XYZ file of C-alpha atoms in Angstrom:
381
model
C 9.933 -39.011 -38.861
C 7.790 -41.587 -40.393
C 5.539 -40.348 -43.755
C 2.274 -40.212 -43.238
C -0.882 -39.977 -45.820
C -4.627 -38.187 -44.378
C -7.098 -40.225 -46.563
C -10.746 -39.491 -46.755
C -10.213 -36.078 -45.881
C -12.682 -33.053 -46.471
C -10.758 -30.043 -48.050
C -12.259 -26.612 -48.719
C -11.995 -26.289 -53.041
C -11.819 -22.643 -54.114
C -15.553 -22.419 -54.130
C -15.664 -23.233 -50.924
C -17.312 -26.487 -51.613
C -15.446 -29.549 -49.684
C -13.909 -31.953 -51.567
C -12.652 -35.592 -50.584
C -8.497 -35.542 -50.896
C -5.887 -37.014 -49.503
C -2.849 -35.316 -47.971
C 0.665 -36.575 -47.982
C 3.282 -35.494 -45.214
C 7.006 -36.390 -45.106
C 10.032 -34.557 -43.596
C 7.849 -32.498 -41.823
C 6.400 -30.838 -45.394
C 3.285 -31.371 -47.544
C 4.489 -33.607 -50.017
C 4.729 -37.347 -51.502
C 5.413 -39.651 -48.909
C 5.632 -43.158 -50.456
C 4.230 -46.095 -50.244
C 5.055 -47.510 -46.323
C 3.179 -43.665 -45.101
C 1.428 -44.529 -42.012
C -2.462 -43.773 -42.984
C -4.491 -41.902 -40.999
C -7.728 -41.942 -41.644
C -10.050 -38.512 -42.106
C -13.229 -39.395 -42.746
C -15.993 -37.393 -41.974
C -13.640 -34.307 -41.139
C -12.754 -31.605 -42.500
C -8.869 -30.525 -42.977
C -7.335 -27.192 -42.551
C -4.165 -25.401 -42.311
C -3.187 -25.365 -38.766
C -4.024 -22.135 -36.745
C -0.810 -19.527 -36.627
C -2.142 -17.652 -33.147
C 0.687 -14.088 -33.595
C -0.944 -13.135 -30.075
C -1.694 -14.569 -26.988
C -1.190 -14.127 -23.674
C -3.375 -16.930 -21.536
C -0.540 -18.805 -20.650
C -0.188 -15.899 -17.831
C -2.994 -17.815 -15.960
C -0.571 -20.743 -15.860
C 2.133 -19.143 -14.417
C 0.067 -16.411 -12.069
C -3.536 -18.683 -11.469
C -4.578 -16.092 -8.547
C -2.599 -12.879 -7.610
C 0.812 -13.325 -6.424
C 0.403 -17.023 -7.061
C 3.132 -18.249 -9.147
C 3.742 -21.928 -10.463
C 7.308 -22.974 -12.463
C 7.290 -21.855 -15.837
C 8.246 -25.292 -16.952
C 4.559 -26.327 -15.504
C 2.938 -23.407 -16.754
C 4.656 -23.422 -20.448
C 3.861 -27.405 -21.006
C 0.220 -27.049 -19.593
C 0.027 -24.374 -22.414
C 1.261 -26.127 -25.080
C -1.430 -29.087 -24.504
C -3.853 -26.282 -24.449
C -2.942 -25.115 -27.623
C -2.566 -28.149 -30.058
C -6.117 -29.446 -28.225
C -7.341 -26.048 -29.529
C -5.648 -26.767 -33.350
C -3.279 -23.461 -32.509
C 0.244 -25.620 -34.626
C 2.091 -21.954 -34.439
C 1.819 -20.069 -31.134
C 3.174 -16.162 -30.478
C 3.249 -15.935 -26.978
C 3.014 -12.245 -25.870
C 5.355 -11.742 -23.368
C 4.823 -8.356 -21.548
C 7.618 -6.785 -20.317
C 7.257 -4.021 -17.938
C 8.436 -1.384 -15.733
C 6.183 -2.932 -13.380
C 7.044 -5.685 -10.560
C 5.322 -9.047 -10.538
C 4.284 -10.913 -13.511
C 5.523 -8.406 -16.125
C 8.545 -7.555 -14.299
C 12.007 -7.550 -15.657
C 12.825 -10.900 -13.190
C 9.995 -12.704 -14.742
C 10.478 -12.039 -18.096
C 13.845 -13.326 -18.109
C 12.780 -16.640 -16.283
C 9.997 -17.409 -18.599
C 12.008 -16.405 -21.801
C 15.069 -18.787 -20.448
C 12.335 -21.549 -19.424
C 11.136 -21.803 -22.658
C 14.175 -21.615 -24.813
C 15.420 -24.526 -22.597
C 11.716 -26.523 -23.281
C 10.941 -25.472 -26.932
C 12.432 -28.902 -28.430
C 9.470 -30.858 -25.851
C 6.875 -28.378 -27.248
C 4.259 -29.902 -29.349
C 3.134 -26.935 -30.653
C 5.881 -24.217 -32.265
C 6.256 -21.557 -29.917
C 7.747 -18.771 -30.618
C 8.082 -15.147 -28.451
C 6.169 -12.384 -29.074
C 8.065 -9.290 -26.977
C 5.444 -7.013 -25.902
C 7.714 -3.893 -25.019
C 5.821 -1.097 -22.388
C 7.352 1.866 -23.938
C 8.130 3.628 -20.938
C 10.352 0.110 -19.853
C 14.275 2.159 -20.332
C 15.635 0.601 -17.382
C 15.847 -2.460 -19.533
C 16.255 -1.224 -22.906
C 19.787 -2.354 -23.221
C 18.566 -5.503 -22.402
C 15.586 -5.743 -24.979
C 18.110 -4.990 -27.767
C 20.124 -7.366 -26.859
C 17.591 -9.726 -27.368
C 16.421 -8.634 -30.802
C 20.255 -8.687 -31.187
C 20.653 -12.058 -30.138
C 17.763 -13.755 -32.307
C 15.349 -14.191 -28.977
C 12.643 -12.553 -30.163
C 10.396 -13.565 -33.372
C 7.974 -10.251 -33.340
C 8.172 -7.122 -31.376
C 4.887 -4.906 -30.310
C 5.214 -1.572 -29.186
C 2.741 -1.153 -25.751
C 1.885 1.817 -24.068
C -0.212 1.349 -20.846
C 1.432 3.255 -18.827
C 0.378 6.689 -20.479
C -3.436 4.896 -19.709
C -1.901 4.141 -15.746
C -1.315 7.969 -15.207
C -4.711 8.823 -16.541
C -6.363 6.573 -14.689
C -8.419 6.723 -17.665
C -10.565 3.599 -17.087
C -11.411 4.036 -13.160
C -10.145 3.203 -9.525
C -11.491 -0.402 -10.463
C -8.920 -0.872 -13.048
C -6.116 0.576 -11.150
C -6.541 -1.927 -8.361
C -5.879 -4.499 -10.681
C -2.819 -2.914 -11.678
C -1.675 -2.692 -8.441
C -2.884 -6.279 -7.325
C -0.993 -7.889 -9.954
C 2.294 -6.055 -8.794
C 1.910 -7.314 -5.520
C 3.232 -3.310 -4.196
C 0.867 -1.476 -1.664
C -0.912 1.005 -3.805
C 1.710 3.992 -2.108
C 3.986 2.004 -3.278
C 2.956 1.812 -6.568
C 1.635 5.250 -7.108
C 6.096 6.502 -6.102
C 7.195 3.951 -8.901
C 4.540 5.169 -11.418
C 5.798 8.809 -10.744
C 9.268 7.795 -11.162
C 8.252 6.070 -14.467
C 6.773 8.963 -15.687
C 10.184 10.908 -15.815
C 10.901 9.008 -18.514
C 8.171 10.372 -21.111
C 10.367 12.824 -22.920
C 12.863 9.443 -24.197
C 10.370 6.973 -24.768
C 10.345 8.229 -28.805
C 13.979 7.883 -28.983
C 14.162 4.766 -27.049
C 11.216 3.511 -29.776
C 13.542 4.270 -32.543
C 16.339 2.348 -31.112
C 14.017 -0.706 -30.615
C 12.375 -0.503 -34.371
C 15.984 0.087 -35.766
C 17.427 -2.926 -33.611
C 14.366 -5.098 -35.239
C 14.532 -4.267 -38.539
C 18.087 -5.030 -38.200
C 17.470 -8.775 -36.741
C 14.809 -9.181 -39.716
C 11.351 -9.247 -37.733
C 8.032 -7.732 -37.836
C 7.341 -4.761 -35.621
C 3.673 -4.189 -34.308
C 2.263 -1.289 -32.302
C -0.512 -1.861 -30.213
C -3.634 -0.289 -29.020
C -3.052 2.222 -31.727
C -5.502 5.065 -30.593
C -5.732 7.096 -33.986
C -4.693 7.141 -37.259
C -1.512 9.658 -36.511
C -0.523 6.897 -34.069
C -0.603 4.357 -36.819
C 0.946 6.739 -39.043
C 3.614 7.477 -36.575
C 4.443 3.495 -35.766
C 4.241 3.220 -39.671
C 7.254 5.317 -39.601
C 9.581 3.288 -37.436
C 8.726 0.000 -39.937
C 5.946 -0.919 -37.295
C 3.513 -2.392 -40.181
C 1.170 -4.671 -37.731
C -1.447 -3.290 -35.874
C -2.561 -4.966 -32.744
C -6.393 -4.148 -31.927
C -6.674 -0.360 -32.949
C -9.252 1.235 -31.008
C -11.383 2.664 -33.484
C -12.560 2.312 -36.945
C -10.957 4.862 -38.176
C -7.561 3.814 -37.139
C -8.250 0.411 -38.827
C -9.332 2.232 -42.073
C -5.614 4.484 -42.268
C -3.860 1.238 -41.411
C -6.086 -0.648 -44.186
C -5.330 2.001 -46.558
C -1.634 1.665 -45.837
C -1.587 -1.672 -46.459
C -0.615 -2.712 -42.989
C -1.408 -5.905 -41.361
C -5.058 -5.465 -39.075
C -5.028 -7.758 -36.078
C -8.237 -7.918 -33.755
C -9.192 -10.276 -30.778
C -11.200 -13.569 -31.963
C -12.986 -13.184 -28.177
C -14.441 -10.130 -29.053
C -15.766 -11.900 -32.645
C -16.995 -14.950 -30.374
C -18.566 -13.003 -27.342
C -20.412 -10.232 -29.810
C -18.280 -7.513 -29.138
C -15.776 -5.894 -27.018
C -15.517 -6.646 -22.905
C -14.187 -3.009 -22.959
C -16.908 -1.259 -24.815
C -14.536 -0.115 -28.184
C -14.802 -1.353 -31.996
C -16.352 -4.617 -33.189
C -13.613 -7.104 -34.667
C -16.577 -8.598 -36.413
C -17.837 -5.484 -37.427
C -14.285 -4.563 -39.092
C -13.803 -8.049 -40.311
C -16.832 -7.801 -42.438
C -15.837 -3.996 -43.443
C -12.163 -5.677 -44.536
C -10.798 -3.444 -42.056
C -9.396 -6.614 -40.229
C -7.602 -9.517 -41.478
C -6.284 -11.323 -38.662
C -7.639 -12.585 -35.371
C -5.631 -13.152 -32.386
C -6.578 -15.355 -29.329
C -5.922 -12.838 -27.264
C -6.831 -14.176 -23.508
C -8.482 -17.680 -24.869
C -7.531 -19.605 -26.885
C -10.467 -21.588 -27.916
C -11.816 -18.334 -29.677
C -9.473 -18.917 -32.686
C -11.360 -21.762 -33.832
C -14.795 -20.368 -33.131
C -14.941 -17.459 -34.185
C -14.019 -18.270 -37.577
C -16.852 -20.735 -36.985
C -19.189 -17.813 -36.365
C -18.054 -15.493 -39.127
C -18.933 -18.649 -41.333
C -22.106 -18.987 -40.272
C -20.896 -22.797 -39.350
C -19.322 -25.054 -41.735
C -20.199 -24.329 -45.023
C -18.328 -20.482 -44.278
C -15.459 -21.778 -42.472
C -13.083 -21.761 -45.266
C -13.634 -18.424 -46.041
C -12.859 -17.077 -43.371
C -10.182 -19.736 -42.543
C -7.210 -17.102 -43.985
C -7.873 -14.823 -41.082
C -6.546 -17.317 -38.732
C -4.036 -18.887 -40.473
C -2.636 -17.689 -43.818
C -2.814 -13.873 -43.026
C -1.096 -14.077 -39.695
C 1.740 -16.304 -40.846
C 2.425 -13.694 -43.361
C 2.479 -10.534 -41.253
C 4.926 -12.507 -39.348
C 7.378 -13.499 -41.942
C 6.371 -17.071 -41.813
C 6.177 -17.964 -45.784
C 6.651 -21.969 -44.903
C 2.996 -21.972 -43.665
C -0.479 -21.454 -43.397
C -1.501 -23.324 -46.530
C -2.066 -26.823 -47.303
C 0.471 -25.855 -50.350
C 2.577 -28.891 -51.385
C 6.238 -27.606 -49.818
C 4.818 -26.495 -47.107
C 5.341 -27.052 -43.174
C 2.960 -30.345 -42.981
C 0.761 -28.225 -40.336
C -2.922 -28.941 -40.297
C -5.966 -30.175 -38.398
C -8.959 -32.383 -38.642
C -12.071 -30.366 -37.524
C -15.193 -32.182 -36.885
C -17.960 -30.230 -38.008
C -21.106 -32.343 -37.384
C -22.448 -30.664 -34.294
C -23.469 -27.595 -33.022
C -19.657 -26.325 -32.403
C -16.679 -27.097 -34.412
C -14.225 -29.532 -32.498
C -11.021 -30.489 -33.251
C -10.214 -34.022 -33.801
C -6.992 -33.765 -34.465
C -3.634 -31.644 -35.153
C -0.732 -32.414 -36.990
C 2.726 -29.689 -36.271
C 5.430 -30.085 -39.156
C 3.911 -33.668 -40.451
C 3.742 -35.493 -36.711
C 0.206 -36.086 -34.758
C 0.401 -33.930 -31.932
C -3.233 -34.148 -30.444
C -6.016 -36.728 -31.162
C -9.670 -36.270 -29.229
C -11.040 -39.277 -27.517
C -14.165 -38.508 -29.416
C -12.690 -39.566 -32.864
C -10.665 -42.699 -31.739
C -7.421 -44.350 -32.958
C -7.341 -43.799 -36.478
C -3.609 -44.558 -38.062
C -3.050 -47.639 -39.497
């Protein structure tokens, strides 16, 4: 890979005040590169770490566009990936749920999309890695989940628990017709395999503790998620679970704050106002430093602007630049990145900040251009 220097770029300084740098990438790290870099030219942008995104699951509407619907994950994977380097994400997590449930969390499809992108992850622009969201009540294929962690497959594991939420029917007959529409079952249908399902309550703890011993043992980071109170933190705590993934009230984010676990909340629900389901403000615990990473959740534009709107525009974007980058690559392990550190993964983007919205102009994974808007123009020399 050819060296390449950013000149005239705009970098945050620790009082937040931009400063004109340049940045030097070679072998895929921050670093000297020499004097026959390629330039590329910054000016009038400012440059950031590139986004680490530890959750996100929109690459479902690639695969399943309409109910039923599905396209190759091949197509759906690479229409993704331009999605997310457009979007400045240089580190994607994508969270994979894997279910009891036929369709597009079903054992079958799990195992397609996991050996599609394997296969496709050298053609990837941006680094993907797999987030394995496990539904708890899932033993049919425990053997097979562990054999994953095992096997080096998976690069973060969340603990999920809808089904508990299925039998309750907690959140209407609206909500369970979505369940059962994504399934593709007749709701009869459905309603037998969610009885059968629930035989399996009185193991799910055990299986749980085979899962968080198997990923401790394979070195990753464990997550629960949808944590419902603070015992529930306090009892995923206790398996090495020390992420977690949009608690549903404030004080479950203040126990896990106080515990020193990782906080993650959905940058939609900092970019929309608040929640789409009615529960706690990410903003709102974001401010409180009961939150210290956002996710993209369903979209992935939100990364990007909702750090945007935290910062009251440019002039707060660094600050609040961690939350997106920095913080999640540590909760993950990731130590090579988030920083603009020399040594570093050389993973960053150019941000133009002169309108109304933040765009990116550009994103650079592991030292090499990735994505350049039309907007901003050819700009290595």
């Amino acid at each position: 890979m050819h060296p390449t220097r950013i000149v005239n770029a705009r970098i945050p300084a620790p009082d937040g005040a931009p400063v004109e740098a340049e940045i030097e990438m070679t072998d895929g790290r921050f670093g000297a590169a020499g004097g026959d870099a390629k330039i590329w030219d910054a000016r009038g942008l400012l440059l950031l770490p590139g986004i680490v995104d530890i959750h996100g699951d929109a690459f479902e509407r690639q695969a399943m566009p309409r109910p039923g619907v599905y396209f190759a994950d091949d197509i759906a994977l690479f229409e993704t990936d331009r999605q997310l380097v457009a979007n400045g994400i240089t580190t994607a997590f994508h969270a994979l749920t894997w279910s009891w449930e036929p369709g597009l969390r079903s054992t079958e499809r799990a195992r397609h999309f996991v050996d599609a992108l394997e296969r496709i992850r050298p053609h990837l622009a941006c680094d993907t890695k797999l987030h394995l969201r496990w539904e708890t009540f899932n033993l049919d294929a425990l053997d097979a989940a562990e054999a994953w962690l095992a096997e080096g497959r998976v690069a973060l594991l969340a603990f999920n628990d809808h089904t508990t939420g299925m039998l309750k029917a907690s959140r209407g007959p609206a909500h369970a017709a979505k369940i059962v529409e994504r399934t593709g079952l007749k709701a009869e249908d459905f309603a037998s395999l969610l009885d059968r399902v629930a035989a399996f309550a009185p193991d799910v703890a055990t299986a749980n503790r085979r899962l968080a011993s198997a990923a401790r043992a394979a070195g990753i980071a464990i997550a629960s998620h949808d944590d419902r109170s603070p015992e529930d933190r306090a009892a995923f705590r206790s398996l090495g679970c020390r992420i977690s993934e949009f608690p549903l009230t404030r004080a479950t984010a203040e126990a896990a704050q106080a515990a020193g676990d990782h906080v993650i909340m959905g940058a939609p629900n900092v970019v929309r106002g608040g929640s789409h389901l009615s529960l706690v403000s990410a903003e709102t615990l974001v401010r409180a430093g009961l939150c210290d990473i956002l996710a993209s959740d369903y979209y992935y534009p939100a990364l990007l602007q909702a750090a945007w709107r935290l910062g009251g525009g440019a002039a707060g974007l660094a600050e609040f630049w961690p939350l997106i980058s920095e913080n999640p690559a540590r909760a993950a392990g990731l130590a090579d990145r988030g920083t603009l550190a020399a040594g570093k993964r050389a993973d960053c983007i150019a941000i133009d900040v002169s309108g109304a919205l933040p765009r990116v102009a550009a994103t650079f994974v592991a030292g090499r251009l990735v994505y350049e808007a039309a907007h901003v123009g050819r700009r290595a020399a």
